[in-house]
Every structure is written in structure tokens, then in C-alpha cells.
CSV table of N, CA and C and ligand atoms in Angstrom, one decimal:
chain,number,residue,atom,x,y,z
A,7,UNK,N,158.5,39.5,65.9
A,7,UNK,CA,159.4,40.7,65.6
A,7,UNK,C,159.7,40.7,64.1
A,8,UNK,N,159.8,41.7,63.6
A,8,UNK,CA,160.2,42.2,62.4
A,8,UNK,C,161.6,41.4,61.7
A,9,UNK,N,161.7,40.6,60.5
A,9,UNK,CA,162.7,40.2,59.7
A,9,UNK,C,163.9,41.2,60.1
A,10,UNK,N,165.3,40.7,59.7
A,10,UNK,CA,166.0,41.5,60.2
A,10,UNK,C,166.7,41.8,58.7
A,11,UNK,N,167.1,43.2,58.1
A,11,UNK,CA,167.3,43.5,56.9
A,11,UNK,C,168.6,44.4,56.9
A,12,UNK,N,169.7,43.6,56.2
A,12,UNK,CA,170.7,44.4,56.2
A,12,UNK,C,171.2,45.8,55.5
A,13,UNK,N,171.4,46.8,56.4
A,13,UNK,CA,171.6,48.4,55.9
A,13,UNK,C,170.5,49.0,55.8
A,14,UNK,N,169.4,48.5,56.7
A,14,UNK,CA,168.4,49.3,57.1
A,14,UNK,C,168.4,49.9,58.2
A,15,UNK,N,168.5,50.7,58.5
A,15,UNK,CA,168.9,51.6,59.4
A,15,UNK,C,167.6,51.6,60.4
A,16,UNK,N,166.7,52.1,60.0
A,16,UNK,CA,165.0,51.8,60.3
A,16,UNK,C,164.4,51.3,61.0
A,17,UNK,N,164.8,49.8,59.9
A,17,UNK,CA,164.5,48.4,60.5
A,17,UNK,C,165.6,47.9,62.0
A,18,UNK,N,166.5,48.2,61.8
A,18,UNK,CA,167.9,48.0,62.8
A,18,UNK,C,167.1,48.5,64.0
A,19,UNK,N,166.6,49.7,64.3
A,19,UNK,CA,166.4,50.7,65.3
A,19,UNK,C,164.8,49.8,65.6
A,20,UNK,N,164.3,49.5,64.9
A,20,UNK,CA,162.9,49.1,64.9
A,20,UNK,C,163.1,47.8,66.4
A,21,UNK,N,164.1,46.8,65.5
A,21,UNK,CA,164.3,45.6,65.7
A,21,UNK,C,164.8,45.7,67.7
A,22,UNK,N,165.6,47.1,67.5
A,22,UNK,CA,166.6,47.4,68.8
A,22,UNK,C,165.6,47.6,69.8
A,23,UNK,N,164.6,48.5,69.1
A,23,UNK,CA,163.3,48.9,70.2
A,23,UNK,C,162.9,48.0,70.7
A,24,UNK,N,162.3,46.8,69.6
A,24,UNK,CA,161.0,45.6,70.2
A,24,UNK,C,161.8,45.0,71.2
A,25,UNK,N,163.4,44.6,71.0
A,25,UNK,CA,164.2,44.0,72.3
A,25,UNK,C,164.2,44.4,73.5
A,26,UNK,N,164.3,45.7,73.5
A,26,UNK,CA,163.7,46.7,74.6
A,26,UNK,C,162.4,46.6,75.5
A,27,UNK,N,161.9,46.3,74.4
A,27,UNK,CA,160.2,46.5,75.2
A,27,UNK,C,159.9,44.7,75.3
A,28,UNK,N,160.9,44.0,74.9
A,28,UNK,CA,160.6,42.4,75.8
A,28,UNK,C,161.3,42.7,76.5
A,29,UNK,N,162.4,43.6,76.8
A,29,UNK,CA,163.0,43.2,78.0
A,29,UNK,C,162.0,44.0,79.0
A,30,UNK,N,161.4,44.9,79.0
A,30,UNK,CA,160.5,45.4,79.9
A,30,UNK,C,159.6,44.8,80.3
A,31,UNK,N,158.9,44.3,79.2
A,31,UNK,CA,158.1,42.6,79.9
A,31,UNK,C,158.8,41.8,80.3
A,32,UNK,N,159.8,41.3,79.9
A,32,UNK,CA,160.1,40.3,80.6
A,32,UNK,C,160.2,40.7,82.0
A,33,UNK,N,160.6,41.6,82.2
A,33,UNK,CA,161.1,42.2,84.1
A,33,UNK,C,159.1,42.0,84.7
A,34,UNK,N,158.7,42.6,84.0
A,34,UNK,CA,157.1,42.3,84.5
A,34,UNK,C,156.8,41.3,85.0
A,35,UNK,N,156.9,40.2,84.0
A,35,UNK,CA,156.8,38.8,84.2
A,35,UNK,C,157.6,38.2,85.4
A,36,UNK,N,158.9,38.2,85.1
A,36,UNK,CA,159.5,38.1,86.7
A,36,UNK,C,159.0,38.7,88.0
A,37,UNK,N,158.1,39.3,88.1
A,37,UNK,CA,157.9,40.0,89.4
A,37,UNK,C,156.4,39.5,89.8
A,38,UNK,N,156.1,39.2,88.8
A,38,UNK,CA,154.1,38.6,88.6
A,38,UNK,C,154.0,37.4,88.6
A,39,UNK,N,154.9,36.6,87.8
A,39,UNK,CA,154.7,35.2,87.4
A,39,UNK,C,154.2,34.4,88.1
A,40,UNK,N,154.5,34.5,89.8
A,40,UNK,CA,153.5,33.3,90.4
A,40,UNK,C,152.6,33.6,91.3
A,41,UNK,N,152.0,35.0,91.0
A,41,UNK,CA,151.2,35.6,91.4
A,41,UNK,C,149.7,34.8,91.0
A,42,UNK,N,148.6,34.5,91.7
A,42,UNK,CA,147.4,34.3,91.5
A,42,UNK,C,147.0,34.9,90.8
A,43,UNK,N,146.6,34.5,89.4
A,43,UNK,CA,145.5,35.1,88.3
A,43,UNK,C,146.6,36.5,87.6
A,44,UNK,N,147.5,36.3,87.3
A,44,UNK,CA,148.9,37.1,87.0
A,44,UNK,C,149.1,37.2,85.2
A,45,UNK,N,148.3,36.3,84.3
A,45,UNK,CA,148.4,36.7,83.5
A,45,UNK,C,147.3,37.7,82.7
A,46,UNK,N,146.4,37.8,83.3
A,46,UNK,CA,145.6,39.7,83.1
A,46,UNK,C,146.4,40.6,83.1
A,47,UNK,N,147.1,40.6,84.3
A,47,UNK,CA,147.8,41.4,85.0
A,47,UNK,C,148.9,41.9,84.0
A,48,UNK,N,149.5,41.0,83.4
A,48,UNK,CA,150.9,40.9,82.2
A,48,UNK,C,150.3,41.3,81.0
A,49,UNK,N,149.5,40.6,80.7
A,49,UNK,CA,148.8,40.9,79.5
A,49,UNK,C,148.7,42.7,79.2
A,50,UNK,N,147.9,43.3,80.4
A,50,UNK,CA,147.6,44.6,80.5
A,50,UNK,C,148.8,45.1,80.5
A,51,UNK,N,149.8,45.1,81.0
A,51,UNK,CA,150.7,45.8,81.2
A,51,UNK,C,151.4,45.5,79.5
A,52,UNK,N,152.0,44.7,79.1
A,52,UNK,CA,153.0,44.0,78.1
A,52,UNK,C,151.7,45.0,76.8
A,53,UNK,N,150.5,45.1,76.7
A,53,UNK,CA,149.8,45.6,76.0
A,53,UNK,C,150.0,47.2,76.2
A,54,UNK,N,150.0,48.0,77.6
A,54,UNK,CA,150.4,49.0,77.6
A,54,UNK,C,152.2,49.8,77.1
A,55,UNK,N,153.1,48.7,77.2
A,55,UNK,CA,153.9,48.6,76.7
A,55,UNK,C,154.4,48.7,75.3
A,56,UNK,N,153.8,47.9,74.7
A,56,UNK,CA,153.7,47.4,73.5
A,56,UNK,C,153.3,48.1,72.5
A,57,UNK,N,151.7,48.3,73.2
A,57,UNK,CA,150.8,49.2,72.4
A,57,UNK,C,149.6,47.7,72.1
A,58,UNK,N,150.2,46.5,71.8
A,58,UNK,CA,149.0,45.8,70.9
A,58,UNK,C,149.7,44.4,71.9
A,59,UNK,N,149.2,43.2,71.1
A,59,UNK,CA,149.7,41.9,71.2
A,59,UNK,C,150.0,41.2,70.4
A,60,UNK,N,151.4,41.0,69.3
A,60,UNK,CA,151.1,40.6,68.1
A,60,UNK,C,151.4,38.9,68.7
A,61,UNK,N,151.5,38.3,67.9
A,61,UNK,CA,151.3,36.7,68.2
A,61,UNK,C,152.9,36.4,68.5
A,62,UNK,N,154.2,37.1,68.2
A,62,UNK,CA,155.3,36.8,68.4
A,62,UNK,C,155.6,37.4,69.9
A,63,UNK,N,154.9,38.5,70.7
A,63,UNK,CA,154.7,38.5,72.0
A,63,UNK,C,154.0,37.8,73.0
A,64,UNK,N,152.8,37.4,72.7
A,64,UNK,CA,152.1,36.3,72.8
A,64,UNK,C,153.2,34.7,73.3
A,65,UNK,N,154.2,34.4,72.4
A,65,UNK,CA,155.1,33.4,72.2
A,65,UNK,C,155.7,33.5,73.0
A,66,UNK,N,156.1,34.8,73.5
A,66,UNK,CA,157.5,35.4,74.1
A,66,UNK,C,156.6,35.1,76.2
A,67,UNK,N,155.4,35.4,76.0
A,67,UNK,CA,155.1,35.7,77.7
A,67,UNK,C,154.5,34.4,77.8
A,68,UNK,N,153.8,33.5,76.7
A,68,UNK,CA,153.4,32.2,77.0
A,68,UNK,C,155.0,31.4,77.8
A,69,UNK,N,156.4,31.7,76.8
A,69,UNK,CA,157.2,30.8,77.4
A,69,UNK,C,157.6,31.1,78.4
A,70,UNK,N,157.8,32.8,78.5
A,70,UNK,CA,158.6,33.1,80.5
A,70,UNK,C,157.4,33.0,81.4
A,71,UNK,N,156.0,33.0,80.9
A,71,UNK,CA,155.4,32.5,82.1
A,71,UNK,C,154.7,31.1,82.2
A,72,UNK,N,155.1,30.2,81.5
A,72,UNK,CA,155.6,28.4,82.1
A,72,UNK,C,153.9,28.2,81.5
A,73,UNK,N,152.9,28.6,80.4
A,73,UNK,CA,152.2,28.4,80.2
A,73,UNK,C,151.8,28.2,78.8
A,74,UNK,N,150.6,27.3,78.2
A,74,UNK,CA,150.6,26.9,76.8
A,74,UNK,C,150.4,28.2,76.2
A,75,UNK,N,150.6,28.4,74.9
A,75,UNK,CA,150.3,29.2,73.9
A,75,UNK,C,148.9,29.8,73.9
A,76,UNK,N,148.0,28.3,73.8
A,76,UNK,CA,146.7,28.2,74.0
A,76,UNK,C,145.9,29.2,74.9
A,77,UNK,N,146.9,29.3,75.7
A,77,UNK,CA,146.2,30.2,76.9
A,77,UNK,C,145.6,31.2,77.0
A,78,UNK,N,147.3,31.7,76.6
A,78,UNK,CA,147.8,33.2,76.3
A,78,UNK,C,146.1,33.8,75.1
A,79,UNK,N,147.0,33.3,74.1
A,79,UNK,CA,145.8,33.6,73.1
A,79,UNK,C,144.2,33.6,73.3
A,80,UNK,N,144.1,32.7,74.1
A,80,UNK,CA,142.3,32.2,74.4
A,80,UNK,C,142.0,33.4,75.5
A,81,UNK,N,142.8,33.8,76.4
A,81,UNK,CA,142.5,34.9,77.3
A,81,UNK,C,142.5,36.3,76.3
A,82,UNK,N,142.8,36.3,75.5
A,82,UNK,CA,143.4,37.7,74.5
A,82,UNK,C,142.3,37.9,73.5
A,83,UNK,N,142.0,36.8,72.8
A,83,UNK,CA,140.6,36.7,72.5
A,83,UNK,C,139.3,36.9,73.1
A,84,UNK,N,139.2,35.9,74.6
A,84,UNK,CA,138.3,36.3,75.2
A,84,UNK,C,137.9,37.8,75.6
A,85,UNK,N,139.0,38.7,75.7
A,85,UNK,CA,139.1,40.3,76.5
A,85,UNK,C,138.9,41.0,75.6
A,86,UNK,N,137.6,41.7,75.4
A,86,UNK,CA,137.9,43.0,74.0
A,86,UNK,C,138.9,44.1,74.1
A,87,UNK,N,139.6,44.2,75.3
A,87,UNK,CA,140.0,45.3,75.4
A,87,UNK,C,141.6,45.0,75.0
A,88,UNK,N,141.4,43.6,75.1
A,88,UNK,CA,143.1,43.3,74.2
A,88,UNK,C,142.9,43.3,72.8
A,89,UNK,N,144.4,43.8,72.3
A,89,UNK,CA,144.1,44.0,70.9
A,89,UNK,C,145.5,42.8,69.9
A,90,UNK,N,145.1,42.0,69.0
A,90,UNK,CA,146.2,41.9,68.6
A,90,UNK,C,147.4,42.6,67.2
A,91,UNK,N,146.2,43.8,67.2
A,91,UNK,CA,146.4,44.6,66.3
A,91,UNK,C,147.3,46.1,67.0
A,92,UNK,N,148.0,46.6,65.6
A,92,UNK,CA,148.1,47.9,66.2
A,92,UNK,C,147.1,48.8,66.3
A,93,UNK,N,147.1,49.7,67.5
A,93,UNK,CA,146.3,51.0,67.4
A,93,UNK,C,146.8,52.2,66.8
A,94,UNK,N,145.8,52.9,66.8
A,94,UNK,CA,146.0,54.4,66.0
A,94,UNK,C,146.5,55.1,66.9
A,95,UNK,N,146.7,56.4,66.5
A,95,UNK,CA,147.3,57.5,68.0
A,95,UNK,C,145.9,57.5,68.5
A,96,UNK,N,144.9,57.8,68.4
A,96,UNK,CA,143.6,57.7,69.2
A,96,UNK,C,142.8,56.5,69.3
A,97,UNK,N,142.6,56.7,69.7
A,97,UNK,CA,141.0,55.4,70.0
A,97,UNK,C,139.6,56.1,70.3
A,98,UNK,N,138.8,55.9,69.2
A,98,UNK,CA,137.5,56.6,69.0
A,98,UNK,C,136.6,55.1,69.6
A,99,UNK,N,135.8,55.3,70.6
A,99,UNK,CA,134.9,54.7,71.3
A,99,UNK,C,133.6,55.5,71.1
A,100,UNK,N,132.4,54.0,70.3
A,100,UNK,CA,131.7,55.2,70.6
A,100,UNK,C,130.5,53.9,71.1
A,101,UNK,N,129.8,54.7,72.6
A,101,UNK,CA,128.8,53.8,73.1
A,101,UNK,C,128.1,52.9,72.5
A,102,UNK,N,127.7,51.7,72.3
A,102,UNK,CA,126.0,51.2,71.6
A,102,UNK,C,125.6,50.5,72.8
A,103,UNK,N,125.3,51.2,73.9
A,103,UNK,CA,124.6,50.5,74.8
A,103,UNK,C,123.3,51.1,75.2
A,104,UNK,N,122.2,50.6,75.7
A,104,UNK,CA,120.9,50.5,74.8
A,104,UNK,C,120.5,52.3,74.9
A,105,UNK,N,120.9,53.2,76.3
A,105,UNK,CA,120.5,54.5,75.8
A,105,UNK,C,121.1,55.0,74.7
A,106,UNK,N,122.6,54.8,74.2
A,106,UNK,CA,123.4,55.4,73.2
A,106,UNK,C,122.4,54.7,71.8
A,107,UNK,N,122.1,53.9,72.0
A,107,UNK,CA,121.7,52.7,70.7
A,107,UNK,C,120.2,53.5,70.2
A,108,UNK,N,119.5,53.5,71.6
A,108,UNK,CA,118.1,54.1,70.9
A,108,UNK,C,118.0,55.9,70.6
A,109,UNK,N,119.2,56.4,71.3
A,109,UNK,CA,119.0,57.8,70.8
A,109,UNK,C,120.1,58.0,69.8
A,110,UNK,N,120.7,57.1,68.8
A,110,UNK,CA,121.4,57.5,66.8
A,110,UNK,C,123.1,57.1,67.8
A,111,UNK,N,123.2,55.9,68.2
A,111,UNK,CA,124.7,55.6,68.6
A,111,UNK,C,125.0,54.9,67.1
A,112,UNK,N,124.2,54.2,66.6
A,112,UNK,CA,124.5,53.5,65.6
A,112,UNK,C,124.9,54.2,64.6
A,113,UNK,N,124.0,55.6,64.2
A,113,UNK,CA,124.4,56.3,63.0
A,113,UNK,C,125.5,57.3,63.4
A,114,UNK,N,126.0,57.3,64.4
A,114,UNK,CA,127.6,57.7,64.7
A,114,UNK,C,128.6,56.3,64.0
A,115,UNK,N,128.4,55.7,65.1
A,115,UNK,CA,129.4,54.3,64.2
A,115,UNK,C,129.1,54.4,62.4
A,116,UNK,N,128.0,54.7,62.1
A,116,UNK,CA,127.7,54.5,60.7
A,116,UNK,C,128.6,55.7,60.2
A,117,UNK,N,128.3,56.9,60.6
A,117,UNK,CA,129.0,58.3,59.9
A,117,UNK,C,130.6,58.0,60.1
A,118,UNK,N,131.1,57.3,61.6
A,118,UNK,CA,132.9,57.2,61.4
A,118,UNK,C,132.9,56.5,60.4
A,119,UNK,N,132.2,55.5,60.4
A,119,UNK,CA,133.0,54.3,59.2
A,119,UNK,C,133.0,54.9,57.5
A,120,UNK,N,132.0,55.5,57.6
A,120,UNK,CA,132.4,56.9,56.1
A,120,UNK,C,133.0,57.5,56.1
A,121,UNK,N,133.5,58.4,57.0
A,121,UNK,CA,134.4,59.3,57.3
A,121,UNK,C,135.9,58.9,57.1
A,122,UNK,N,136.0,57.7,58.2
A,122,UNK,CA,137.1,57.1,58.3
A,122,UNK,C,137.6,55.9,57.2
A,123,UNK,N,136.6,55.6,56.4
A,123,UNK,CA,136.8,54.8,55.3
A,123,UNK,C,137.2,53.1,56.2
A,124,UNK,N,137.1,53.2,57.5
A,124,UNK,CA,137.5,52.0,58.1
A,124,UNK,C,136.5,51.3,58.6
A,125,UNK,N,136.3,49.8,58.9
A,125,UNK,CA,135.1,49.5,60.0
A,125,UNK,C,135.6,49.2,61.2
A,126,UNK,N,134.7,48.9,62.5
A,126,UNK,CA,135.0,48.7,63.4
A,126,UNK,C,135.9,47.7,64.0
A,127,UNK,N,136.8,48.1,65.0
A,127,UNK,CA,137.9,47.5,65.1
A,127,UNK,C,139.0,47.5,64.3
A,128,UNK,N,139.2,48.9,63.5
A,128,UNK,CA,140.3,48.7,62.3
A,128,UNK,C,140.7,50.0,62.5
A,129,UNK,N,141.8,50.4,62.0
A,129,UNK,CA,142.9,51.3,62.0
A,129,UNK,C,143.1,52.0,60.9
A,130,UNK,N,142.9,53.2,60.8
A,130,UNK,CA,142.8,54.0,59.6
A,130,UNK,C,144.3,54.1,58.9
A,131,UNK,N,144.8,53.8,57.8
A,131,UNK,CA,145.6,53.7,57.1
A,131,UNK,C,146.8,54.9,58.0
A,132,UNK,N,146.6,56.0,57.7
A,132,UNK,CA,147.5,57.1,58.3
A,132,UNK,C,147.6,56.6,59.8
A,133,UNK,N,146.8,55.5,60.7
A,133,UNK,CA,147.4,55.4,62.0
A,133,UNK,C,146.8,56.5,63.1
A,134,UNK,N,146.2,57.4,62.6
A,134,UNK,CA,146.0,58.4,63.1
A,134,UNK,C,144.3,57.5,64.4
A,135,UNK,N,143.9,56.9,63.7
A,135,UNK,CA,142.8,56.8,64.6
A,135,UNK,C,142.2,55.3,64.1
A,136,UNK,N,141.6,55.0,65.8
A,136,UNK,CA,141.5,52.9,65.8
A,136,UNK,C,139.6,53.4,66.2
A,137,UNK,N,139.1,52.7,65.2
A,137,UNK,CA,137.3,52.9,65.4
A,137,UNK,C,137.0,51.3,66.7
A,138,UNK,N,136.5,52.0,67.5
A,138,UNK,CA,135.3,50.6,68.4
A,138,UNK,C,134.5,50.9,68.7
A,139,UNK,N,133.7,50.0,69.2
A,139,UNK,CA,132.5,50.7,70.1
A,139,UNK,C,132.7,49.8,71.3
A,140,UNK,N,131.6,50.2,72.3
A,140,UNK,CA,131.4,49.7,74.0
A,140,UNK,C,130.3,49.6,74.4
A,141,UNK,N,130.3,49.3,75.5
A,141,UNK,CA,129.0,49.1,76.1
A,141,UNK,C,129.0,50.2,77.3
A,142,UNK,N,127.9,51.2,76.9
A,142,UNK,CA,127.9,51.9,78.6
A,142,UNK,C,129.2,52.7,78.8
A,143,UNK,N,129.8,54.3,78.3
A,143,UNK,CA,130.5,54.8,79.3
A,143,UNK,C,130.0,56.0,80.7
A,144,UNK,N,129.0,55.7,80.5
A,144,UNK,CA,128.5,56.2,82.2
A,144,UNK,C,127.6,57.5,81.7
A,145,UNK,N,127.4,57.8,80.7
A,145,UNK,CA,126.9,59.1,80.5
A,145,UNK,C,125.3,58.9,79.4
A,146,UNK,N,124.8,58.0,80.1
A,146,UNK,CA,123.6,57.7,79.3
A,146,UNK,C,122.3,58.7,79.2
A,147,UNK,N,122.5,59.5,80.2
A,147,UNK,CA,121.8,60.8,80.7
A,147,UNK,C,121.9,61.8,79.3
A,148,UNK,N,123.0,61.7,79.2
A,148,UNK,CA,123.1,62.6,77.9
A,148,UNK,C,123.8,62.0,76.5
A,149,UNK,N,123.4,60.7,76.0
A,149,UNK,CA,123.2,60.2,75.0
A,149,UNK,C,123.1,61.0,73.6
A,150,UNK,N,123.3,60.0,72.8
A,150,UNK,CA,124.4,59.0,72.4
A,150,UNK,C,125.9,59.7,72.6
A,151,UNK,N,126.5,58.8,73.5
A,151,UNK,CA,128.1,59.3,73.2
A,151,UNK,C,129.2,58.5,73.0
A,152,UNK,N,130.2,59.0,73.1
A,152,UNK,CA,131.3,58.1,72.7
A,152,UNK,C,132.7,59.2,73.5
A,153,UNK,N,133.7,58.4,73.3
A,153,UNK,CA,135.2,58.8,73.7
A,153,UNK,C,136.1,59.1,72.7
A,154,UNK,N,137.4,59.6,72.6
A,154,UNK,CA,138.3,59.7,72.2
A,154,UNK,C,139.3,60.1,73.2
A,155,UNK,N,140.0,58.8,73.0
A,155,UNK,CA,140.8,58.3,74.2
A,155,UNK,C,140.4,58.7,75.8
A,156,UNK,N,141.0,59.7,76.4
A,156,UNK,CA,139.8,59.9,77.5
A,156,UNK,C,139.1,60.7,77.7
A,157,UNK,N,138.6,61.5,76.6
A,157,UNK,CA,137.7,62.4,76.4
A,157,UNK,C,136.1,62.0,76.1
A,158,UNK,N,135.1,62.5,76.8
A,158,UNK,CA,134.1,62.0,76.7
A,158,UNK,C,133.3,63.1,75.9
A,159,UNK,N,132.4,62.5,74.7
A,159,UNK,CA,131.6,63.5,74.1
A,159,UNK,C,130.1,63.2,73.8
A,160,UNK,N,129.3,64.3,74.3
A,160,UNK,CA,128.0,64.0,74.5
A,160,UNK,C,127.0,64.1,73.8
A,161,UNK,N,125.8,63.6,73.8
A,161,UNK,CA,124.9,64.3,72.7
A,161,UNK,C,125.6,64.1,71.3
A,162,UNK,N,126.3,63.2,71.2
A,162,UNK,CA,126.9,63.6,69.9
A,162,UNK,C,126.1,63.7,68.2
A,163,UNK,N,126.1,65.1,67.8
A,163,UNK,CA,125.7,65.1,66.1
A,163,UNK,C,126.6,64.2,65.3
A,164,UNK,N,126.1,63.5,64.6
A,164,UNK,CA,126.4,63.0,63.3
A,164,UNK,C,127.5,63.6,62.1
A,165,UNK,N,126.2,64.6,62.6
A,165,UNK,CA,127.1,65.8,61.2
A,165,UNK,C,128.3,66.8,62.0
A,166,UNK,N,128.7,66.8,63.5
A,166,UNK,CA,129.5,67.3,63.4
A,166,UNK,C,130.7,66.8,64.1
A,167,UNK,N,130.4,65.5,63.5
A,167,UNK,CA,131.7,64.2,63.6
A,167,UNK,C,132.8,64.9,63.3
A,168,UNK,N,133.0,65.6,61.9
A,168,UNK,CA,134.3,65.5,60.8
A,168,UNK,C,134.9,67.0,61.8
A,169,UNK,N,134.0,67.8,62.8
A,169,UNK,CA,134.8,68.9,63.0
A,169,UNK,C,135.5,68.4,64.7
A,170,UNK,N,134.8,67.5,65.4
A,170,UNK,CA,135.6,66.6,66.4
A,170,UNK,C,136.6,66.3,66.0
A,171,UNK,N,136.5,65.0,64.7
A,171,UNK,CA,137.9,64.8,64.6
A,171,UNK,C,138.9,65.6,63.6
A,172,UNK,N,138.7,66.9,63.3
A,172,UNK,CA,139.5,67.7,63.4
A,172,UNK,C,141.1,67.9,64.3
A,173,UNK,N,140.1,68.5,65.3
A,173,UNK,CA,141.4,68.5,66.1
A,173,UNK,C,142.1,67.5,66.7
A,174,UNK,N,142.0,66.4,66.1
A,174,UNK,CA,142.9,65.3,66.5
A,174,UNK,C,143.9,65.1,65.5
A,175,UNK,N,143.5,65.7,64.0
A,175,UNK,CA,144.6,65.4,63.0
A,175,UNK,C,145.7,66.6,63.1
A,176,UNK,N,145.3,67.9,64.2
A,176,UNK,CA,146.9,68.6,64.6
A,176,UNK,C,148.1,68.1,65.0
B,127,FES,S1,124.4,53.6,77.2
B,127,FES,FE1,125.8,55.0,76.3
B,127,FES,S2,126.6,56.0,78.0
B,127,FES,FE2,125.3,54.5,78.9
């Protein structure tokens, strides 16, 4: 959690939130904890919560759920879909699985990362949007595509990346 800074008003409200949203994990954890195979289960949720996993949450579910650090972490790593980062308001997904790959998935990834001045797995300064790719979202028929958040877009041009992500900077 965030340093705590006196006559920050900001920070005060920041600090009051994160308490908030452990106590919402924590209530998770209580109800899961000795459930079989329960820390996926936490993890996903405490991430939907959260938004991310920074290492001081990590700390916090390792100790209410009676398990090493090591763990926590090693499962969080292992999962691509956990992040220990923040995300953007969007999440741009874009296929490279082998139909997306061989019909120009790569020169999408290539054109966001110009666009976005970001590389994969990274968060564009304004927050506005988190670059990844995947494997496979079901639409290899009409290749190369990708997501934005749960929007699926097909056939995607290159060149008309910048007017897609248009309408997400409304
Ligand atoms: S390989 Fe991209 S949608 Fe299936």
C-alpha cells in the first residue's frame, strides 16, 4: 500500500480505498480458504477487485490464507492472465496464434506498439490502454484479430488501428 503522507487528502482517500478492498478480500478468503485448489479462485477474484496484484497484496492473501509467499507469487507468475501490474481502462488483446500470426497478427502488435509508444504487456502512460497478446480467441476464420476488452475485432487493417482506438479515448 501506498506511504502514508500527512495533509494529503488524495493520498488519505487512496490509502482508505486499498483498506476497503483488503477487507473485501479478506471476506473472500474467509469463505474459500479451505476449499480444494482455492487459491486460483482468490487470486481471480482479489485481482478482479483490485484490478492488478501488487506484491503488498500478494503479502496480505499469502498470510490469511496460511500459505508461503513463494506460492502466492509462483502461481501469479505462472498465470498470464494475472497481472502484477496496473491495467489501463482497456485491454487491447491481439491474437498471435498461428491463423492470426500467418495472416499480419504480428504487424498489428507491431503497428500498437508505434501507436501506443508502449510494448507488450505495458500500460500506456495516460492509463487509458494495457497492450497483450493471446493465443486463439475463437475467430481464426476471419483472421487476424484481436479484442478490446470484450469486443472482438476481425480481419483487422493495420492502418486502421488509430481510428479503432479512437473511440476508446471518448
Ligand atoms: S488463431 Fe487468432 S483467432 Fe484463432
Amino acid at each position: 500500500m501506498s506511504s502514508e503522507v500527512k495533509g494529503c487528502q488524495c493520498c488519505c482517500d487512496a490509502k482508505e480505498n486499498d483498506r476497503e478492498l483488503f477487507d473485501r478480500i479478506g471476506e473472500i478468503i474467509e469463505k474459500y480458504r479451505d476449499r480444494e485448489g482455492s487459491l486460483i479462485q482468490v487470486l481471480h477474484m482479489a485481482q478482479n477487485i483490485y484490478g492488478y496484484l501488487p506484491l503488498e497484496l500478494q503479502k496480505y492473501i499469502a498470510e490469511r490464507m496460511d500459505k508461503p509467499l513463494s506460492e502466492v507469487s509462483g502461481v501469479i507468475t505462472f498465470y498470464s492472465f494475472f497481472s502484477t501490474q496496473p491495467k489501463g481502462k482497456h485491454t487491447i488483446r491481439v491474437c498471435l496464434g498461428t491463423a492470426c500470426y500467418v495472416r499480419g497478427g504480428k504487424k498489428i502488435v507491431d503497428k500498437l506498439i508505434e501507436i501506443l509508444g508502449v510494448e507488450i504487456g505495458d500500460t500506456t502512460p495516460d492509463g487509458i490502454f494495457t497492450l497483450e497478446v493471446m493465443r486463439c480467441i475463437g475467430a481464426c476464420g476471419l483472421a487476424p484479430a484481436m479484442m478490446i476488452d470484450d469486443v472482438v475485432y476481425k480481419q483487422v487493417n493495420p492502418n486502421k488501428l488509430q481510428q479503432i482506438l479512437n473511440k476508446y479515448y471518448r
